[in-house]
CSV table of C-alpha atoms in Angstrom, one decimal:
chain,number,residue,atom,x,y,z
A,6,UNK,CA,8.8,-152.2,15.5
A,7,UNK,CA,7.5,-153.5,12.2
A,8,UNK,CA,4.1,-152.1,12.9
A,9,UNK,CA,5.6,-148.8,13.7
A,10,UNK,CA,7.6,-148.6,10.5
A,11,UNK,CA,4.6,-149.5,8.4
A,12,UNK,CA,2.6,-146.8,10.1
A,13,UNK,CA,5.3,-144.2,9.5
A,14,UNK,CA,5.6,-145.2,5.8
A,15,UNK,CA,1.8,-144.8,5.4
A,16,UNK,CA,1.8,-141.4,7.0
A,17,UNK,CA,4.6,-140.1,4.7
A,18,UNK,CA,2.7,-141.3,1.6
A,19,UNK,CA,-0.5,-139.6,2.8
A,20,UNK,CA,1.4,-136.3,3.4
A,21,UNK,CA,3.0,-136.4,-0.1
A,22,UNK,CA,-0.3,-137.0,-1.8
A,23,UNK,CA,-1.9,-134.1,0.1
A,24,UNK,CA,0.9,-131.7,-1.0
A,25,UNK,CA,0.6,-132.7,-4.6
A,26,UNK,CA,-3.2,-132.1,-4.6
A,27,UNK,CA,-2.7,-128.7,-2.9
A,28,UNK,CA,-0.1,-127.6,-5.6
A,29,UNK,CA,-2.4,-128.7,-8.4
A,30,UNK,CA,-5.3,-126.8,-7.0
A,31,UNK,CA,-3.2,-123.6,-6.6
A,32,UNK,CA,-2.1,-123.8,-10.2
A,33,UNK,CA,-5.7,-124.1,-11.5
A,34,UNK,CA,-6.8,-121.1,-9.4
A,35,UNK,CA,-3.9,-119.0,-10.7
A,36,UNK,CA,-4.7,-120.0,-14.3
A,37,UNK,CA,-8.4,-119.0,-13.8
A,38,UNK,CA,-7.7,-115.6,-12.3
A,39,UNK,CA,-5.1,-114.4,-15.0
A,40,UNK,CA,-6.7,-112.2,-17.7
A,41,UNK,CA,-6.5,-113.3,-21.3
A,42,UNK,CA,-4.3,-111.0,-23.5
A,43,UNK,CA,-3.7,-111.0,-27.2
A,44,UNK,CA,-0.2,-110.7,-28.6
A,45,UNK,CA,0.3,-107.3,-30.5
A,46,UNK,CA,0.8,-107.5,-34.3
A,47,UNK,CA,4.4,-107.4,-35.5
A,48,UNK,CA,5.5,-105.4,-38.5
A,49,UNK,CA,8.0,-106.5,-41.1
A,50,UNK,CA,10.9,-105.0,-39.1
A,51,UNK,CA,10.1,-107.1,-36.0
A,52,UNK,CA,8.7,-104.2,-33.9
A,53,UNK,CA,5.2,-104.3,-32.7
A,54,UNK,CA,2.6,-101.7,-33.8
A,55,UNK,CA,-0.9,-101.0,-32.6
A,56,UNK,CA,-3.6,-101.6,-35.2
A,57,UNK,CA,-5.7,-98.4,-35.7
A,58,UNK,CA,-9.0,-98.0,-37.7
A,59,UNK,CA,-8.8,-95.0,-40.1
A,60,UNK,CA,-11.3,-92.2,-39.4
A,61,UNK,CA,-14.1,-91.9,-41.9
A,62,UNK,CA,-14.6,-88.7,-43.8
A,63,UNK,CA,-18.2,-87.4,-43.6
A,64,UNK,CA,-20.2,-87.7,-46.8
A,65,UNK,CA,-19.8,-84.6,-49.1
A,66,UNK,CA,-16.4,-83.6,-47.5
A,67,UNK,CA,-13.3,-83.6,-49.6
A,68,UNK,CA,-9.7,-83.4,-48.4
A,69,UNK,CA,-8.1,-80.0,-48.9
A,70,UNK,CA,-5.2,-80.1,-51.4
A,71,UNK,CA,-1.9,-78.6,-50.1
A,72,UNK,CA,-1.0,-75.3,-51.6
A,73,UNK,CA,2.4,-74.4,-53.0
A,74,UNK,CA,4.4,-71.3,-52.9
A,75,UNK,CA,3.6,-70.2,-56.4
A,76,UNK,CA,0.3,-69.7,-58.3
A,77,UNK,CA,-0.2,-70.8,-61.8
A,78,UNK,CA,-0.5,-68.1,-64.4
A,79,UNK,CA,-2.4,-68.3,-67.7
A,80,UNK,CA,-0.6,-66.9,-70.7
A,81,UNK,CA,-3.0,-65.3,-73.2
A,82,UNK,CA,-3.4,-62.3,-75.3
A,83,UNK,CA,-2.1,-59.3,-73.5
A,84,UNK,CA,-0.6,-61.5,-70.7
A,85,UNK,CA,3.0,-62.6,-70.1
A,86,UNK,CA,4.2,-65.6,-68.2
A,87,UNK,CA,4.9,-63.4,-65.2
A,88,UNK,CA,1.3,-62.4,-64.9
A,89,UNK,CA,1.9,-58.8,-66.0
A,90,UNK,CA,-0.8,-57.3,-68.2
A,91,UNK,CA,0.8,-55.3,-70.9
A,92,UNK,CA,-2.6,-54.2,-72.4
A,93,UNK,CA,-3.4,-53.5,-76.0
A,94,UNK,CA,-1.1,-51.4,-78.1
A,95,UNK,CA,-2.9,-48.1,-79.0
A,96,UNK,CA,-1.6,-45.8,-81.6
A,97,UNK,CA,-1.4,-42.0,-81.3
A,98,UNK,CA,-4.1,-39.8,-82.9
A,99,UNK,CA,-2.7,-37.9,-85.9
A,100,UNK,CA,-3.9,-36.2,-89.0
A,101,UNK,CA,-3.8,-39.6,-90.7
A,102,UNK,CA,-6.5,-41.2,-88.6
A,103,UNK,CA,-8.7,-38.3,-87.4
A,104,UNK,CA,-11.0,-35.5,-88.5
A,105,UNK,CA,-10.8,-32.1,-86.7
A,106,UNK,CA,-13.5,-29.4,-86.7
A,107,UNK,CA,-13.8,-26.0,-85.0
A,108,UNK,CA,-17.1,-24.3,-84.1
A,109,UNK,CA,-18.3,-21.3,-82.2
A,110,UNK,CA,-20.0,-21.6,-78.8
A,111,UNK,CA,-22.2,-19.2,-76.9
A,112,UNK,CA,-20.8,-20.2,-73.5
A,113,UNK,CA,-18.3,-19.5,-72.3
A,114,UNK,CA,-17.8,-16.2,-74.2
A,115,UNK,CA,-14.7,-15.7,-76.4
A,116,UNK,CA,-14.4,-19.5,-76.9
A,117,UNK,CA,-14.3,-22.0,-79.7
A,118,UNK,CA,-14.8,-25.8,-79.5
A,119,UNK,CA,-12.3,-28.1,-81.2
A,120,UNK,CA,-13.6,-31.6,-81.9
A,121,UNK,CA,-11.4,-34.5,-83.0
A,122,UNK,CA,-13.0,-37.7,-84.4
A,123,UNK,CA,-11.3,-41.0,-84.9
A,124,UNK,CA,-11.8,-42.0,-88.5
A,125,UNK,CA,-9.5,-45.0,-88.4
A,126,UNK,CA,-10.3,-48.7,-87.7
A,127,UNK,CA,-8.4,-48.9,-84.4
A,128,UNK,CA,-8.5,-46.9,-81.2
A,129,UNK,CA,-6.1,-44.0,-80.9
A,130,UNK,CA,-4.9,-41.9,-78.0
A,131,UNK,CA,-5.2,-38.1,-78.1
A,132,UNK,CA,-2.1,-37.2,-76.0
A,133,UNK,CA,-1.7,-34.0,-74.0
A,134,UNK,CA,-3.2,-31.0,-75.7
A,135,UNK,CA,-3.7,-29.9,-79.4
A,136,UNK,CA,-0.8,-27.9,-80.7
A,137,UNK,CA,-2.3,-24.7,-82.3
A,138,UNK,CA,-1.0,-22.0,-84.6
A,139,UNK,CA,-3.3,-19.1,-85.4
A,140,UNK,CA,-2.9,-17.8,-88.9
A,141,UNK,CA,0.8,-17.6,-89.7
A,142,UNK,CA,2.0,-17.3,-86.1
A,143,UNK,CA,5.3,-19.0,-85.3
A,144,UNK,CA,4.6,-19.6,-81.6
A,145,UNK,CA,2.5,-22.5,-80.4
A,146,UNK,CA,-0.7,-21.4,-78.6
A,147,UNK,CA,-0.4,-21.5,-74.8
A,148,UNK,CA,-1.8,-24.6,-73.1
A,149,UNK,CA,-4.0,-24.3,-70.0
A,150,UNK,CA,-2.2,-26.4,-67.4
A,151,UNK,CA,-5.2,-26.5,-65.1
A,152,UNK,CA,-7.2,-28.5,-67.7
A,153,UNK,CA,-4.9,-31.5,-67.5
A,154,UNK,CA,-7.2,-34.7,-67.3
A,155,UNK,CA,-6.5,-37.6,-65.0
A,156,UNK,CA,-6.1,-40.0,-67.9
A,157,UNK,CA,-5.2,-40.0,-71.5
A,158,UNK,CA,-8.2,-39.6,-73.8
A,159,UNK,CA,-8.6,-42.8,-75.9
A,160,UNK,CA,-10.9,-42.6,-78.9
A,161,UNK,CA,-12.5,-45.7,-80.4
A,162,UNK,CA,-13.3,-45.6,-84.1
A,163,UNK,CA,-15.9,-42.9,-84.8
A,164,UNK,CA,-15.6,-41.6,-81.2
A,165,UNK,CA,-14.8,-37.9,-80.5
A,166,UNK,CA,-12.7,-35.9,-78.1
A,167,UNK,CA,-12.8,-32.2,-77.3
A,168,UNK,CA,-10.8,-29.1,-76.4
A,169,UNK,CA,-11.7,-25.6,-75.8
A,170,UNK,CA,-10.0,-22.5,-77.3
A,171,UNK,CA,-9.9,-19.2,-75.4
A,172,UNK,CA,-9.7,-16.5,-78.1
A,173,UNK,CA,-9.1,-13.3,-76.2
A,174,UNK,CA,-9.2,-11.8,-72.7
A,175,UNK,CA,-12.7,-11.2,-71.5
A,176,UNK,CA,-11.8,-7.8,-69.9
A,177,UNK,CA,-10.1,-6.5,-73.1
A,178,UNK,CA,-6.7,-6.5,-71.6
A,179,UNK,CA,-5.1,-8.7,-74.3
A,180,UNK,CA,-2.6,-7.2,-76.7
A,181,UNK,CA,-2.3,-7.4,-80.5
A,182,UNK,CA,-6.0,-7.9,-81.1
A,183,UNK,CA,-6.9,-9.0,-84.6
A,184,UNK,CA,-9.4,-10.9,-86.8
A,185,UNK,CA,-7.9,-14.3,-87.5
A,186,UNK,CA,-8.6,-16.6,-90.5
A,187,UNK,CA,-7.0,-20.0,-90.1
A,188,UNK,CA,-6.1,-22.4,-87.5
A,189,UNK,CA,-3.4,-25.1,-87.7
A,190,UNK,CA,-3.9,-28.2,-85.5
A,191,UNK,CA,-1.1,-30.6,-84.7
A,192,UNK,CA,-1.0,-33.6,-82.4
A,193,UNK,CA,1.5,-34.3,-79.6
A,194,UNK,CA,3.3,-37.7,-79.2
A,195,UNK,CA,3.1,-39.7,-76.1
A,196,UNK,CA,6.3,-38.2,-74.6
A,197,UNK,CA,5.0,-34.7,-75.2
A,198,UNK,CA,8.1,-33.6,-77.1
A,199,UNK,CA,7.4,-31.9,-80.5
A,200,UNK,CA,4.6,-33.0,-82.7
A,201,UNK,CA,3.7,-35.9,-85.0
A,202,UNK,CA,2.1,-36.0,-88.4
A,203,UNK,CA,1.0,-33.1,-90.5
A,204,UNK,CA,-1.3,-30.2,-89.4
A,205,UNK,CA,-5.0,-30.1,-89.9
A,206,UNK,CA,-5.5,-26.6,-91.4
A,207,UNK,CA,-9.0,-25.2,-90.6
A,208,UNK,CA,-10.8,-22.1,-91.6
A,209,UNK,CA,-12.0,-20.2,-88.5
A,210,UNK,CA,-15.6,-18.9,-88.2
A,211,UNK,CA,-16.2,-15.5,-89.6
A,212,UNK,CA,-15.1,-12.5,-87.5
A,213,UNK,CA,-13.0,-14.6,-85.0
A,214,UNK,CA,-11.2,-12.1,-82.8
A,215,UNK,CA,-8.0,-13.1,-81.1
A,216,UNK,CA,-5.3,-11.5,-79.1
A,217,UNK,CA,-2.2,-12.6,-77.2
A,218,UNK,CA,-4.3,-14.3,-74.5
A,219,UNK,CA,-5.3,-17.1,-76.9
A,220,UNK,CA,-5.0,-20.5,-75.2
A,221,UNK,CA,-6.2,-24.1,-75.6
A,222,UNK,CA,-7.2,-26.8,-73.1
A,223,UNK,CA,-6.0,-30.4,-73.0
A,224,UNK,CA,-8.0,-33.0,-74.9
A,225,UNK,CA,-11.1,-34.0,-72.9
A,226,UNK,CA,-13.4,-37.0,-73.3
A,227,UNK,CA,-16.6,-34.9,-73.1
A,228,UNK,CA,-17.7,-31.6,-74.5
A,229,UNK,CA,-18.9,-30.4,-71.1
A,230,UNK,CA,-15.5,-31.0,-69.6
A,231,UNK,CA,-13.7,-29.1,-72.4
A,232,UNK,CA,-16.0,-26.0,-72.1
A,233,UNK,CA,-15.3,-25.6,-68.4
A,234,UNK,CA,-12.0,-24.0,-69.3
């Protein structure tokens, strides 16, 4: 009996040692097969964030600045803060800042050429058409509407503008024909109402024949333009 008990005790001890060695071997295998991982970085709030490397900007490239809804405006001479160009203030041409002459022309027939020259130190605008009175006539000479220019004629100092004067009907149909002696020339204001300044009073070329057809063109920037009317 005693031998049997000793044998049983030895068998149990051997089985226990075998089980411990098997468990130890399994633990080592599991530890060797598990992949190594690194713990994610934690931010100050305790949450984890993934670390990223910022993209590099190629050499020579610059980041585009964001645009706003408004554009800057530069305030300078002739400019307002809103960006509106008011332009230079130009005075009207009058007898005080001009010289006016009248000459005969061969073409077209029955015409004179009126020339206005800026004698002032600043530019002036020759608005609309010259206002003419032949001799002592009370009515202002008719203005040729078809000669209206696209823009106001602006004269710099010593620069000239022109207007043509039709003296009489080419077919002789005009009434009250006569030889005229003098010509009064007035300037119109910007609004075209009335006249400004005093008249230039000119002596007409000898034997200037006029009738009720007399008319004048708008001021033009060139002599050729004026003599087309």
